[in-house]
XYZ file of C-alpha atoms in Angstrom:
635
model
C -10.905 -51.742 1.396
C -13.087 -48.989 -0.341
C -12.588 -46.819 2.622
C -8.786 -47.636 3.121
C -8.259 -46.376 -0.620
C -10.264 -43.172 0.525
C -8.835 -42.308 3.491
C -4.995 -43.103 2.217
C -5.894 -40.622 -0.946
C -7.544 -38.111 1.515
C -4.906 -37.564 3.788
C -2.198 -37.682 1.129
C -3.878 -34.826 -0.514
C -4.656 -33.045 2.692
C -0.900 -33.576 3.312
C 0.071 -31.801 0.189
C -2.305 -28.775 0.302
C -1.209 -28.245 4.236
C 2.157 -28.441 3.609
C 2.011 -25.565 0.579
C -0.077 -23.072 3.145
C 2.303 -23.505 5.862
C 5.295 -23.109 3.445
C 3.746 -19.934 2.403
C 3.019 -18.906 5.749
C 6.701 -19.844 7.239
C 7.846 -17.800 5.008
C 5.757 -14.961 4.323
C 4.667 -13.906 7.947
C 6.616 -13.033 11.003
C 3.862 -14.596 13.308
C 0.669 -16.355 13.198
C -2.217 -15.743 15.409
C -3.765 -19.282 16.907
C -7.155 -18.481 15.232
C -5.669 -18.165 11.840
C -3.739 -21.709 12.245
C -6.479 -23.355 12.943
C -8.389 -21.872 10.188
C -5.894 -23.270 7.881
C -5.964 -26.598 9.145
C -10.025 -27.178 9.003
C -10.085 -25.632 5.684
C -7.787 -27.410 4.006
C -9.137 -30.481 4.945
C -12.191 -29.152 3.174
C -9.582 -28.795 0.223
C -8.426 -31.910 0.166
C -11.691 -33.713 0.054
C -12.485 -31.459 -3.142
C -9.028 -32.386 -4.653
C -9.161 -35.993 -3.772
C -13.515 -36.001 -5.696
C -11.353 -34.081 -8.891
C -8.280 -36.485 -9.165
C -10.300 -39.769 -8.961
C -13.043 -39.376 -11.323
C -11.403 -41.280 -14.083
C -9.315 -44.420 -14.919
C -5.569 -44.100 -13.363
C -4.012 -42.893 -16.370
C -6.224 -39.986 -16.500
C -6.192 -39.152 -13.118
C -2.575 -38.832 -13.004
C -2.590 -36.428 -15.611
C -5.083 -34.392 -13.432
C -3.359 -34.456 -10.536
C -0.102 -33.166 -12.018
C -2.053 -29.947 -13.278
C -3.566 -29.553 -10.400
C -0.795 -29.318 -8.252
C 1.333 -27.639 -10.675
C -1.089 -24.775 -11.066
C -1.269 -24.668 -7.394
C 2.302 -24.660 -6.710
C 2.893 -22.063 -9.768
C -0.533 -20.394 -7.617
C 1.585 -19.736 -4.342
C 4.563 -18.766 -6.046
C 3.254 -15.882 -7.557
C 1.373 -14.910 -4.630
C 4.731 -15.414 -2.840
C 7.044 -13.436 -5.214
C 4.828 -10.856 -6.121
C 4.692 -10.335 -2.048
C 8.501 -10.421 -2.175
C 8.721 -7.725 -4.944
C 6.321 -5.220 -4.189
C 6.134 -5.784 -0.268
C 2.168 -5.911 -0.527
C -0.058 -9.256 -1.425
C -1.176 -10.412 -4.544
C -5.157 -10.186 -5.538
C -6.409 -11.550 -8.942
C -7.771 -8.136 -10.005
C -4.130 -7.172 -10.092
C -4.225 -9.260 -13.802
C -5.444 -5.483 -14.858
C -2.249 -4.202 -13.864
C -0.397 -7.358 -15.419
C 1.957 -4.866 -17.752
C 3.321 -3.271 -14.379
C 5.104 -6.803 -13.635
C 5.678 -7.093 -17.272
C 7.618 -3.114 -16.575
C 9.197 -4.642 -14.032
C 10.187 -8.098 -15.608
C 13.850 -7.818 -14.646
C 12.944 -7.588 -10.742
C 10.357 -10.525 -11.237
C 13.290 -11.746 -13.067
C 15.726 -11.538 -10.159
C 12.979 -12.213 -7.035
C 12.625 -15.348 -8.930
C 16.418 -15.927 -8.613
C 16.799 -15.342 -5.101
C 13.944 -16.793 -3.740
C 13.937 -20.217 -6.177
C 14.649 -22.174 -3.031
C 11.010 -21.763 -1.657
C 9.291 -22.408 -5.064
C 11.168 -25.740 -5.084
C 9.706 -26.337 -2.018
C 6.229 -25.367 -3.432
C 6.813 -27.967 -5.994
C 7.946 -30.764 -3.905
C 4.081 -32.203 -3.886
C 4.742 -32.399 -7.596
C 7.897 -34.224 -7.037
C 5.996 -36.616 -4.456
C 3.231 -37.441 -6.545
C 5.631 -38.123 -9.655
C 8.052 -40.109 -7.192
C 5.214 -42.416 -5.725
C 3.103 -42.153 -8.374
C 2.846 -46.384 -8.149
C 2.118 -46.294 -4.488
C -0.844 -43.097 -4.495
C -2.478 -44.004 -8.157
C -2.481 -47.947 -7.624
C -6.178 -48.061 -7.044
C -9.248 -46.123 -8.375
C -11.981 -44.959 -6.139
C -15.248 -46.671 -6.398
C -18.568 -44.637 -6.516
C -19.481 -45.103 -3.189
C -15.865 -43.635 -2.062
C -18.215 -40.361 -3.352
C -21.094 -40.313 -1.036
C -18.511 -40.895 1.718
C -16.618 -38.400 0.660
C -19.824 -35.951 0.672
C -20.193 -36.992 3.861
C -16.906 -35.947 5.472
C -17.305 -32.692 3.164
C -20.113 -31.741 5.133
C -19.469 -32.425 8.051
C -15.852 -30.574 7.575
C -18.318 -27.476 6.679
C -19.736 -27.502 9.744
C -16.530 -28.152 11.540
C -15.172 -25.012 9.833
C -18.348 -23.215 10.337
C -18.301 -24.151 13.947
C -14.587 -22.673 14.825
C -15.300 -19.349 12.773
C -18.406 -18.703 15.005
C -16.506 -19.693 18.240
C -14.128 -16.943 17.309
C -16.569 -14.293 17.762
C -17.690 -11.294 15.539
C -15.563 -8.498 16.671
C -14.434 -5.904 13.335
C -11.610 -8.126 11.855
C -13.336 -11.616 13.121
C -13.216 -14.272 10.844
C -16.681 -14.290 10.060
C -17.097 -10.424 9.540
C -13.799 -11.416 6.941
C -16.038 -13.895 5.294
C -18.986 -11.914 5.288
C -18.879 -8.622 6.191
C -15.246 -7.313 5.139
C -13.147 -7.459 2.046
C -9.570 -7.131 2.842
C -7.610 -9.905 0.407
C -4.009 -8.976 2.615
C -5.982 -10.141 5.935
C -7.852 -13.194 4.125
C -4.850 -14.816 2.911
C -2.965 -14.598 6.415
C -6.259 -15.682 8.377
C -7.535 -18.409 5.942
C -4.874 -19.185 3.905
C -3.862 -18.495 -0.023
C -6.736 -21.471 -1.633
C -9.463 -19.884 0.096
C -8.500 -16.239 -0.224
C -8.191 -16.883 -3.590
C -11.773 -18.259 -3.744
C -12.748 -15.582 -1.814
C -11.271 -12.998 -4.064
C -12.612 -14.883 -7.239
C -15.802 -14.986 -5.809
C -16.132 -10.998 -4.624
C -14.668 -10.129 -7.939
C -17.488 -11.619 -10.271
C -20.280 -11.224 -8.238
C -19.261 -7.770 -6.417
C -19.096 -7.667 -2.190
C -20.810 -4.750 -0.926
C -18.820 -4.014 2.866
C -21.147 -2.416 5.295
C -21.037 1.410 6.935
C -20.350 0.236 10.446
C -21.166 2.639 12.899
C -18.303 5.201 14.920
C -18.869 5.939 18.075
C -17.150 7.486 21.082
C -14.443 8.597 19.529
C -12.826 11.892 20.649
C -10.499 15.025 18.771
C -7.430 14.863 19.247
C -7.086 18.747 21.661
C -4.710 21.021 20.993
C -4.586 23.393 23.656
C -3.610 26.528 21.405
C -6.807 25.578 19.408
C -9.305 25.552 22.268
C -8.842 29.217 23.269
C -10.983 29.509 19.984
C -13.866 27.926 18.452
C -12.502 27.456 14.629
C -14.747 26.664 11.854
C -15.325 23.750 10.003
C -13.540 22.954 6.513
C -16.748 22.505 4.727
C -18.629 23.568 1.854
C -22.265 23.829 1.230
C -22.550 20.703 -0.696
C -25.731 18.239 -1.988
C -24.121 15.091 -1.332
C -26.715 13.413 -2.909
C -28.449 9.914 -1.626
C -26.005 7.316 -2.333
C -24.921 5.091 -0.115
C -20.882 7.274 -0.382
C -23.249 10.254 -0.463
C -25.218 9.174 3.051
C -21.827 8.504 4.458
C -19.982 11.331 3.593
C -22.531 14.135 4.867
C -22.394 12.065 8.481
C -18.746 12.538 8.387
C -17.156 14.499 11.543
C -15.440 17.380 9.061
C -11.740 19.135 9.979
C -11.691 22.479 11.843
C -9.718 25.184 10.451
C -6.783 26.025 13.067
C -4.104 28.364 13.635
C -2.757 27.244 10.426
C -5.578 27.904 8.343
C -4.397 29.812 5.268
C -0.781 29.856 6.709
C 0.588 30.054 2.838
C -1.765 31.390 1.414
C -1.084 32.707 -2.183
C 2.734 30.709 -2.143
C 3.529 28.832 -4.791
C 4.035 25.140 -3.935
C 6.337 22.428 -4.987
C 4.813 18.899 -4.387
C 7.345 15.679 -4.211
C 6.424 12.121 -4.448
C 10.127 10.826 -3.682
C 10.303 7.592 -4.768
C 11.340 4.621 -1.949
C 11.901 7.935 -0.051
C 12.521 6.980 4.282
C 13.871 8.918 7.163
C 16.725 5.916 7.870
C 18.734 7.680 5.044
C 18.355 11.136 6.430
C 22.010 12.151 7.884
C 23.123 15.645 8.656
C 26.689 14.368 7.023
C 25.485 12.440 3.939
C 22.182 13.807 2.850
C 22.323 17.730 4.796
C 19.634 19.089 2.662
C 16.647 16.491 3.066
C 18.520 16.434 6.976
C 17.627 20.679 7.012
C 13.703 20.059 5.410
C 13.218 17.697 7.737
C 14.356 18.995 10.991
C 12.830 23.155 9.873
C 9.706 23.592 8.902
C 6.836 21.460 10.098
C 8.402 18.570 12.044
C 6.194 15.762 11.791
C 7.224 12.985 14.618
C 4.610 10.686 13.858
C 3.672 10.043 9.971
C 3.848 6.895 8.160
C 3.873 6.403 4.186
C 1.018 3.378 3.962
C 2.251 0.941 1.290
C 0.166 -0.174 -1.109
C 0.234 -1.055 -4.660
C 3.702 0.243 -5.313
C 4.206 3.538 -6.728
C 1.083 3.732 -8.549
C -0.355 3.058 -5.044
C 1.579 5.704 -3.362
C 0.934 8.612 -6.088
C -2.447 7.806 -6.105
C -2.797 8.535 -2.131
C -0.473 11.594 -2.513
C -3.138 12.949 -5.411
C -6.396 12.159 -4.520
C -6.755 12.014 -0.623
C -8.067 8.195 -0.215
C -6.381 5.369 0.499
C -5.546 2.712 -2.709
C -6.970 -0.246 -3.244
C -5.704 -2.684 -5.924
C -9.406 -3.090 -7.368
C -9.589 0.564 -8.286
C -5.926 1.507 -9.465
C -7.133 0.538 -13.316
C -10.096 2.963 -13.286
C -7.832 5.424 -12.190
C -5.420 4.899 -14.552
C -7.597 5.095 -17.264
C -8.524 8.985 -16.678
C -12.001 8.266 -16.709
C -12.603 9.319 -13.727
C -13.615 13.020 -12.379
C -11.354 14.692 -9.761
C -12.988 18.705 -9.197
C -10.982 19.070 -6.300
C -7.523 17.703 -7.031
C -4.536 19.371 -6.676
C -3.966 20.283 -10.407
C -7.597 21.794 -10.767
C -7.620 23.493 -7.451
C -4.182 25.626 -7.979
C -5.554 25.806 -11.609
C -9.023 27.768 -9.765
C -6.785 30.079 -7.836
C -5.010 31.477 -10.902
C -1.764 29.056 -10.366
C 0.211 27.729 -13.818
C 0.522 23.906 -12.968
C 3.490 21.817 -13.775
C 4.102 17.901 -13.885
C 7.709 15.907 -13.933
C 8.595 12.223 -14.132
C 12.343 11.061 -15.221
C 11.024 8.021 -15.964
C 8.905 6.409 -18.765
C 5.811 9.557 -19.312
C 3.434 6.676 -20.256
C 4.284 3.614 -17.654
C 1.132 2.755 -15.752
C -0.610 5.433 -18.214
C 0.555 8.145 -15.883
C 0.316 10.537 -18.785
C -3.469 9.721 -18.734
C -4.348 9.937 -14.877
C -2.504 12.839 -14.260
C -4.402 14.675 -17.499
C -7.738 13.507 -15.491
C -6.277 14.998 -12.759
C -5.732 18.660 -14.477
C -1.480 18.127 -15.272
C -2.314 19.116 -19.131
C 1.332 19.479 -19.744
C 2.672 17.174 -17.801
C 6.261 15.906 -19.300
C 8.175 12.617 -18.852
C 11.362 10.162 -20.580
C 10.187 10.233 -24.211
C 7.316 13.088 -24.365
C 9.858 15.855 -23.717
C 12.323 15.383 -20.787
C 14.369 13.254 -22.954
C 15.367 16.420 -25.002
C 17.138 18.258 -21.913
C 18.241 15.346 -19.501
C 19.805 12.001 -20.435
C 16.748 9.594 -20.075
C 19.011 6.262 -21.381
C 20.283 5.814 -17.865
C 18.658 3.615 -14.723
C 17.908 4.726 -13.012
C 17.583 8.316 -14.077
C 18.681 11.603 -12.450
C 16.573 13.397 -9.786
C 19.160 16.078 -10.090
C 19.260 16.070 -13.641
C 15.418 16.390 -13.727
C 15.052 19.205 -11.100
C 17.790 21.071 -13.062
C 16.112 20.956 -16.077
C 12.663 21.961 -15.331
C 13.096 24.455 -12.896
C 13.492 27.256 -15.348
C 9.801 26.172 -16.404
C 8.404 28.323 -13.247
C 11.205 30.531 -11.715
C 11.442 32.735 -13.909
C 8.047 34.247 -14.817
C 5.648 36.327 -12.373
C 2.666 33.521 -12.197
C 2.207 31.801 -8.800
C 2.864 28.591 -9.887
C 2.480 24.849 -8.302
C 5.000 22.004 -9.726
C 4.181 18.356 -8.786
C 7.384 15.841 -9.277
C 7.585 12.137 -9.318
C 11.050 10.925 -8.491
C 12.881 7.690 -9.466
C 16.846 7.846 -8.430
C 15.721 6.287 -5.376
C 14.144 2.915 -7.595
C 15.804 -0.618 -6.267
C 17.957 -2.561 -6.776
C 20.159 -1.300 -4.498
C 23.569 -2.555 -5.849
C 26.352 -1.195 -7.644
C 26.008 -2.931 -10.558
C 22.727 -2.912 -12.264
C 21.960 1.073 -10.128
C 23.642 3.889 -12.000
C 22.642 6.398 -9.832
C 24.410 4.215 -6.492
C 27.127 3.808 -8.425
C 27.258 7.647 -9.081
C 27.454 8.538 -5.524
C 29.554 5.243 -4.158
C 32.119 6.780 -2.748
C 29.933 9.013 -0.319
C 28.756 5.258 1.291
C 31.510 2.950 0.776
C 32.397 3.439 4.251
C 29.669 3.071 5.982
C 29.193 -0.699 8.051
C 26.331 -1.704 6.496
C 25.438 -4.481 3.821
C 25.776 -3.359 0.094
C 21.879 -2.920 -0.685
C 21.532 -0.672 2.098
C 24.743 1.502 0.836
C 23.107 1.459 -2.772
C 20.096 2.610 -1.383
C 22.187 5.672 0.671
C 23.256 6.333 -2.439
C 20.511 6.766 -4.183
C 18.991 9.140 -1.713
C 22.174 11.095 -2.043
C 20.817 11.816 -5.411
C 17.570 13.043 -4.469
C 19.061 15.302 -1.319
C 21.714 17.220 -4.092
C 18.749 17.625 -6.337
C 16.585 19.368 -3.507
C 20.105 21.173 -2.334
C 19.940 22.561 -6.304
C 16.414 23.268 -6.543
C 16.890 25.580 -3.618
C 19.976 27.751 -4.602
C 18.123 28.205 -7.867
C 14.866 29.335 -6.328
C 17.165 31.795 -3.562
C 18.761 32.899 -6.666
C 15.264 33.720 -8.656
C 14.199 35.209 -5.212
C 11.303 32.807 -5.010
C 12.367 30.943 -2.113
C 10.889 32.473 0.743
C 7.173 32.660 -1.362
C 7.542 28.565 -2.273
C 6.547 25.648 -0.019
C 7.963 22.626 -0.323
C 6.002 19.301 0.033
C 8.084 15.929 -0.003
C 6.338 12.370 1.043
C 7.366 8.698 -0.001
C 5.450 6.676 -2.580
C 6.150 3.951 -0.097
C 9.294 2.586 2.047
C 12.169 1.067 0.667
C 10.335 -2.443 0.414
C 13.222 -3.748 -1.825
C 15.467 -3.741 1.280
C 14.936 -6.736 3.837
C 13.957 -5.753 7.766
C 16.966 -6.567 8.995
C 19.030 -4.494 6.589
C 16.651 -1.302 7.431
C 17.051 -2.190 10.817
C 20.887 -1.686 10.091
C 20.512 1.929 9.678
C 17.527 2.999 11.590
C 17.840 4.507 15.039
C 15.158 2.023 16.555
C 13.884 -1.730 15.412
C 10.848 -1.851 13.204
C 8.476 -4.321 12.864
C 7.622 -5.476 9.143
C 3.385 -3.928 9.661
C 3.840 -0.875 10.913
C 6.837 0.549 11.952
C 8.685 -0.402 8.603
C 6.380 2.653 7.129
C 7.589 5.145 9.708
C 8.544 8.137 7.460
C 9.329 11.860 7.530
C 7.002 14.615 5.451
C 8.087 17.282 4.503
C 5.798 21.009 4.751
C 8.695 23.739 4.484
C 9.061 27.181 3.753
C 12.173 28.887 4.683
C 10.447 32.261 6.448
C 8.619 29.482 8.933
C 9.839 29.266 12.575
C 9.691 24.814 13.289
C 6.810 23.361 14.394
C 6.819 20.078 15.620
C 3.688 17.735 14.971
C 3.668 14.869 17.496
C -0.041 14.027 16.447
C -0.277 10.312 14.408
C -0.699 11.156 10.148
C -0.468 9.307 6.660
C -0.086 10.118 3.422
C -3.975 10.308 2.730
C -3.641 13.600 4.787
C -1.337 15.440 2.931
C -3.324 17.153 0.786
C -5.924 17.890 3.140
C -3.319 19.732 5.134
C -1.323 21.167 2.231
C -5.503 23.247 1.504
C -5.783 23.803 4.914
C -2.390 25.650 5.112
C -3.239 27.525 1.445
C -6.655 28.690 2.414
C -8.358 26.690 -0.167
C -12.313 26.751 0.189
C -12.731 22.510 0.211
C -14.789 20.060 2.347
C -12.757 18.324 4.605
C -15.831 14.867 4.194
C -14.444 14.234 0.795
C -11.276 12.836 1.624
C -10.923 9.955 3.803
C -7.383 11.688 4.946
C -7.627 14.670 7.373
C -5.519 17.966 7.822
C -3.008 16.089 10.578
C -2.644 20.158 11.886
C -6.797 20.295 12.557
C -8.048 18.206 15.769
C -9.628 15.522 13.635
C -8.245 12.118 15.212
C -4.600 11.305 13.952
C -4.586 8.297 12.021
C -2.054 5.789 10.096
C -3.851 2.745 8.697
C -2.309 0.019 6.338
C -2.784 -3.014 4.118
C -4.308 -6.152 6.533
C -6.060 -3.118 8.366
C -3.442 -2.762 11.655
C -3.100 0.545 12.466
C -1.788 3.557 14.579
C -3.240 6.317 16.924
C -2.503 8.552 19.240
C -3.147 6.246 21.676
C -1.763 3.140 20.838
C -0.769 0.306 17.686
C -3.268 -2.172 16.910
C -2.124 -5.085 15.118
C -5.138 -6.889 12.992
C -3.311 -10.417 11.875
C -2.586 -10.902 15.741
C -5.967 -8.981 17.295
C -3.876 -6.849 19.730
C -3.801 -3.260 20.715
C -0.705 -2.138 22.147
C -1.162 0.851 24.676
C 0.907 3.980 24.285
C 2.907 4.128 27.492
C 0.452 1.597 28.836
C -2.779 4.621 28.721
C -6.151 3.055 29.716
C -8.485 3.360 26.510
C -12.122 4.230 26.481
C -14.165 0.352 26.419
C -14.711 0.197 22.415
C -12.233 1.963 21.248
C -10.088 -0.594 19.483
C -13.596 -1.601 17.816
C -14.650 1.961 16.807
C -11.505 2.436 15.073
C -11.474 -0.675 13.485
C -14.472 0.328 11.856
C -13.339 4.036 10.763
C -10.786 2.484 9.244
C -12.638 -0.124 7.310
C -15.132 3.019 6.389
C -12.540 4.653 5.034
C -10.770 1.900 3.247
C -14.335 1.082 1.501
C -15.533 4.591 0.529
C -12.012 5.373 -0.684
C -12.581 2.161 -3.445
C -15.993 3.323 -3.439
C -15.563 6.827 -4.399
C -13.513 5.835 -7.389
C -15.435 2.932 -8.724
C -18.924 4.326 -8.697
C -16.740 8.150 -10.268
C -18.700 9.798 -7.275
C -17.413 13.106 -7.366
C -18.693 14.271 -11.254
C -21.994 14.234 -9.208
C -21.143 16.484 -6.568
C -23.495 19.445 -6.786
């Protein structure tokens, strides 16, 4: 009888915890890969057994109390990690409780995700609901003590069940065992092992610390660019004591950027830099947005760049500033300005005798931007409510690009100092409606025609904004006569993640996938005395500031960044969140283990395994770099 009772409360828990994961699962991920299924079927078992020892320790009473907080905290567990997917587009990790005012910022979207998704989080309760509905049937009978060895028994031998598949699946870069013990990558955790034990994971890593190895690179060849082999360039170096850190090791091993045919290209311009919020080539139109349609298509033509989301905004400004690639972990040490940055963009303009300027039309202070960008050398950098308020209307959402650009652009025109003005955007912000988005509304009759569903209209019109702001910053820097000597430089904090697949599959010219191809973006690098030069190599938006000091002739070491001038023959490279990526020669997809051929190329053997180790190298040094404040002790 003991073991009846057992087994019955076993499997009804194991029932429960399944049914949450593959909830989450269904609808979270397009696919699953057979390894990771099976991964979430052992463990939870292991689960279960845990849950089952919890909720029987006690008289009935009691335990029924404990198993309603237990599932409600786990239901209220994957519903955060499920909305917080569905609002930002990137997963949930518990050191994000740092960041916890930037949902609190965005309360009305949590608001409103909550709203339109309530029909899975009622799902996530029903255990609640099945436990309260049979309550009679599953709490009739209290487990004796021997129930416990037994069920130490089956927990062991589920262990080594568990253990067993995760070794039968091999050790390749993004195996489940190098995931368990070799790599820390939350997004890739949670889809191969489900959300209970990526959380445990996460907890774990996050008090003790995880230290990922250096894995080696091998074999690994330049990208050749035939106009660059008729000479030998230099390297983009500096003579530099790396010291003998483990970043400091790593970074003087590093392969460093040749200088090119580029090299020093604009060279005492003055620059404009552009993080364009929810910025993405599907709303580029010669008809409805002819100025971003002109920067895009003149210039430097960049066929293959993708903006890598991650973290949001903050995520996306941070990669634009600093080079690396954000990680969740890091993003409050960088917005506290603690950190050192001698080589940002700010300081390096700053060192050439450039006067700096910083914009946002948005809150100065949300995310302490005002603090991270004064660590980053903007000492006068002006937002909503520290200044901008006083010559744009700040009491709108959301606010102006054009307004913004039209107010600050007598800041730098006018004067005879090279100067270097870095903008954050926010017209583009969801949601992409007419009735909570001012600036759609604004421009609604531009879109109203078009065939597509409202939120992609609303977020037409919203670019709209941005493209007459750029079309006015122009005619007033023709009409200073500081056109031709200014270089523009426009890249997406991230794509339009507020929009669903299919509805950016409405308006783009090919079907994306929701890993990679959903980050397919333009960049912009134009000056209007440039003949067009189309870039057909792979690049990111770690590289863009690499190749913005290549093409200025700074003096910097290309090993510091983990991005690389995409105009150099350093290997062109795109990597994202769960660590799939893109190359020159192919996609590789890490939740499904499969590389993807370009044009069905044969691949040097290792390849797929070299770069999945570059990329977790430069993922981890990236984090690395910031945590440990590596560069104050750069010599």
């Amino acid at each position: 009888m003991c073991g009846v009772v057992l087994l019955k409360k076993l499997f009804i828990n194991y029932g429960l915890l399944l049914y949450m994961e593959i909830i989450y699962g269904l609808f979270t991920y397009d696919s699953y890969q057979r390894v990771s299924i099976f991964n979430v079927i052992l463990f939870t078992f292991i689960e279960a057994i845990i849950v089952t020892g919890i909720t029987n320790l006690f008289n009935n009473k009691v335990n029924k109390i404990i198993s309603y907080i237990v599932y409600i905290i786990l239901a209220l567990w994957f519903s955060l990690y499920y909305i917080f997917n569905k609002v930002f587009e990137t997963t949930f990790t518990i050191s994000l409780f740092a960041l916890s005012d930037q949902a609190l910022q965005f309360g009305s979207s949590v608001i409103i995700s909550i709203l339109q998704n309530s029909y899975v989080m009622v799902l996530l309760f029903v255990p609640v609901i099945v436990l309260i509905v049979f309550r009679k049937k599953i709490f009739a009978t209290k487990l004796r003590r021997k129930s416990y060895i037994v069920c130490l028994v089956l927990l062991l031998c589920s262990i080594f069940v568990f253990w067993g598949n995760v070794m039968l699946q091999g050790r390749g870069s993004n195996s489940s065992y190098n995931l368990l013990f070799k790599v820390n990558n939350n997004a890739l955790n949670i889809e191969r092992f489900g959300v209970i034990n990526a959380s445990y994971i996460d907890l774990y890593r996050m008090i003790n610390g995880f230290k990922e190895e250096v894995r080696e690179v091998v074999n690994i060849d330049s990208d050749k660019d035939s106009d660059n082999d008729l000479f030998e360039y230099d390297n983009n170096v500096m003579n530099i004591n790396f010291g003998n850190s483990d970043i400091g090791n790593y970074l003087s091993k590093e392969t460093p950027s040749k200088k090119n045919k580029y090299t020093g290209m604009f060279k005492d311009k003055n620059l404009i830099y552009i993080v364009a919020e929810s910025f993405s080539e599907i709303a580029v139109s010669e008809e409805l947005t002819p100025t971003l349609y002109k920067l895009v298509n003149n210039g430097f033509v960049f066929n293959n760049y993708y903006s890598s989301n991650n973290c949001s905004t903050i995520g996306g400004e941070f990669q634009a500033l600093t080079g690396l690639y954000a990680d969740m972990s890091i993003l409050p040490k960088w917005r506290s300005g603690s950190n050192t940055y001698p080589y940002s963009l700010a300081h390096t303009f700053q060192n050439m005798g450039y006067k700096t300027y910083a914009y946002h039309n948005n809150s100065y202070a949300f995310q302490d931007r005002n603090v991270y960008l004064k660590s980053q050398g903007f000492d006068n950098f002006k937002g909503c409510y520290n200044g901008m308020e006083k010559i744009m209307n700040c009491n709108t959402w959301p606010q102006s690009d054009k307004e913004m650009f039209d107010s600050t652009v007598v800041d730098y025109v006018d004067g005879d100092d090279k100067f270097l003005a870095y903008y954050v955007t926010v017209s583009g912000h969801f949601y992409y409606n007419f009735r909570e988005n001012g600036i759609a509304r604004k421009n609604r009759e531009f879109v109203d025609n078009l065939p597509y569903d409202e939120e992609v209209k609303g977020y037409v019109a919203t670019q709209i904004e941005l493209d007459r702001a750029l079309e006015s910053l122009i005619k007033k820097l023709e009409d200073s006569k500081k056109l031709d000597d200014t270089v523009i430089v426009l890249m997406a904090d991230h794509y339009p993640y507020n929009l669903k697949l299919n509805q950016i599959n409405q308006i783009s010219s090919y079907q994306r996938d929701s890993v990679i191809e959903v980050n397919s973006n333009n960049l912009i690098i134009y000056n209007s005395k440039m003949k067009k030069v189309l870039v057909d190599k792979v690049g990111m938006s770690i590289d863009v500031i690499p190749t913005v000091y290549n093409l200025f002739g700074v003096e910097y070491d290309s090993r510091l960044f983990m991005g690389r001038d995409i105009l150099s023959n350093s290997i062109g490279l795109a990597f994202f969140n769960n660590r799939s990526w893109v190359t020159d020669k192919g996609v590789y997809y890490s939740n499904l283990g499969k590389f993807i051929s370009k044009d069905g190329e044969d691949i040097p053997d290792g390849y797929v395994n070299n770069i999945n180790s570059l990329v977790g190298n430069r993922m981890n040094m990236s984090k690395l770099i910031i945590r440990d404040n590596y560069y104050k002790n750069i010599k």
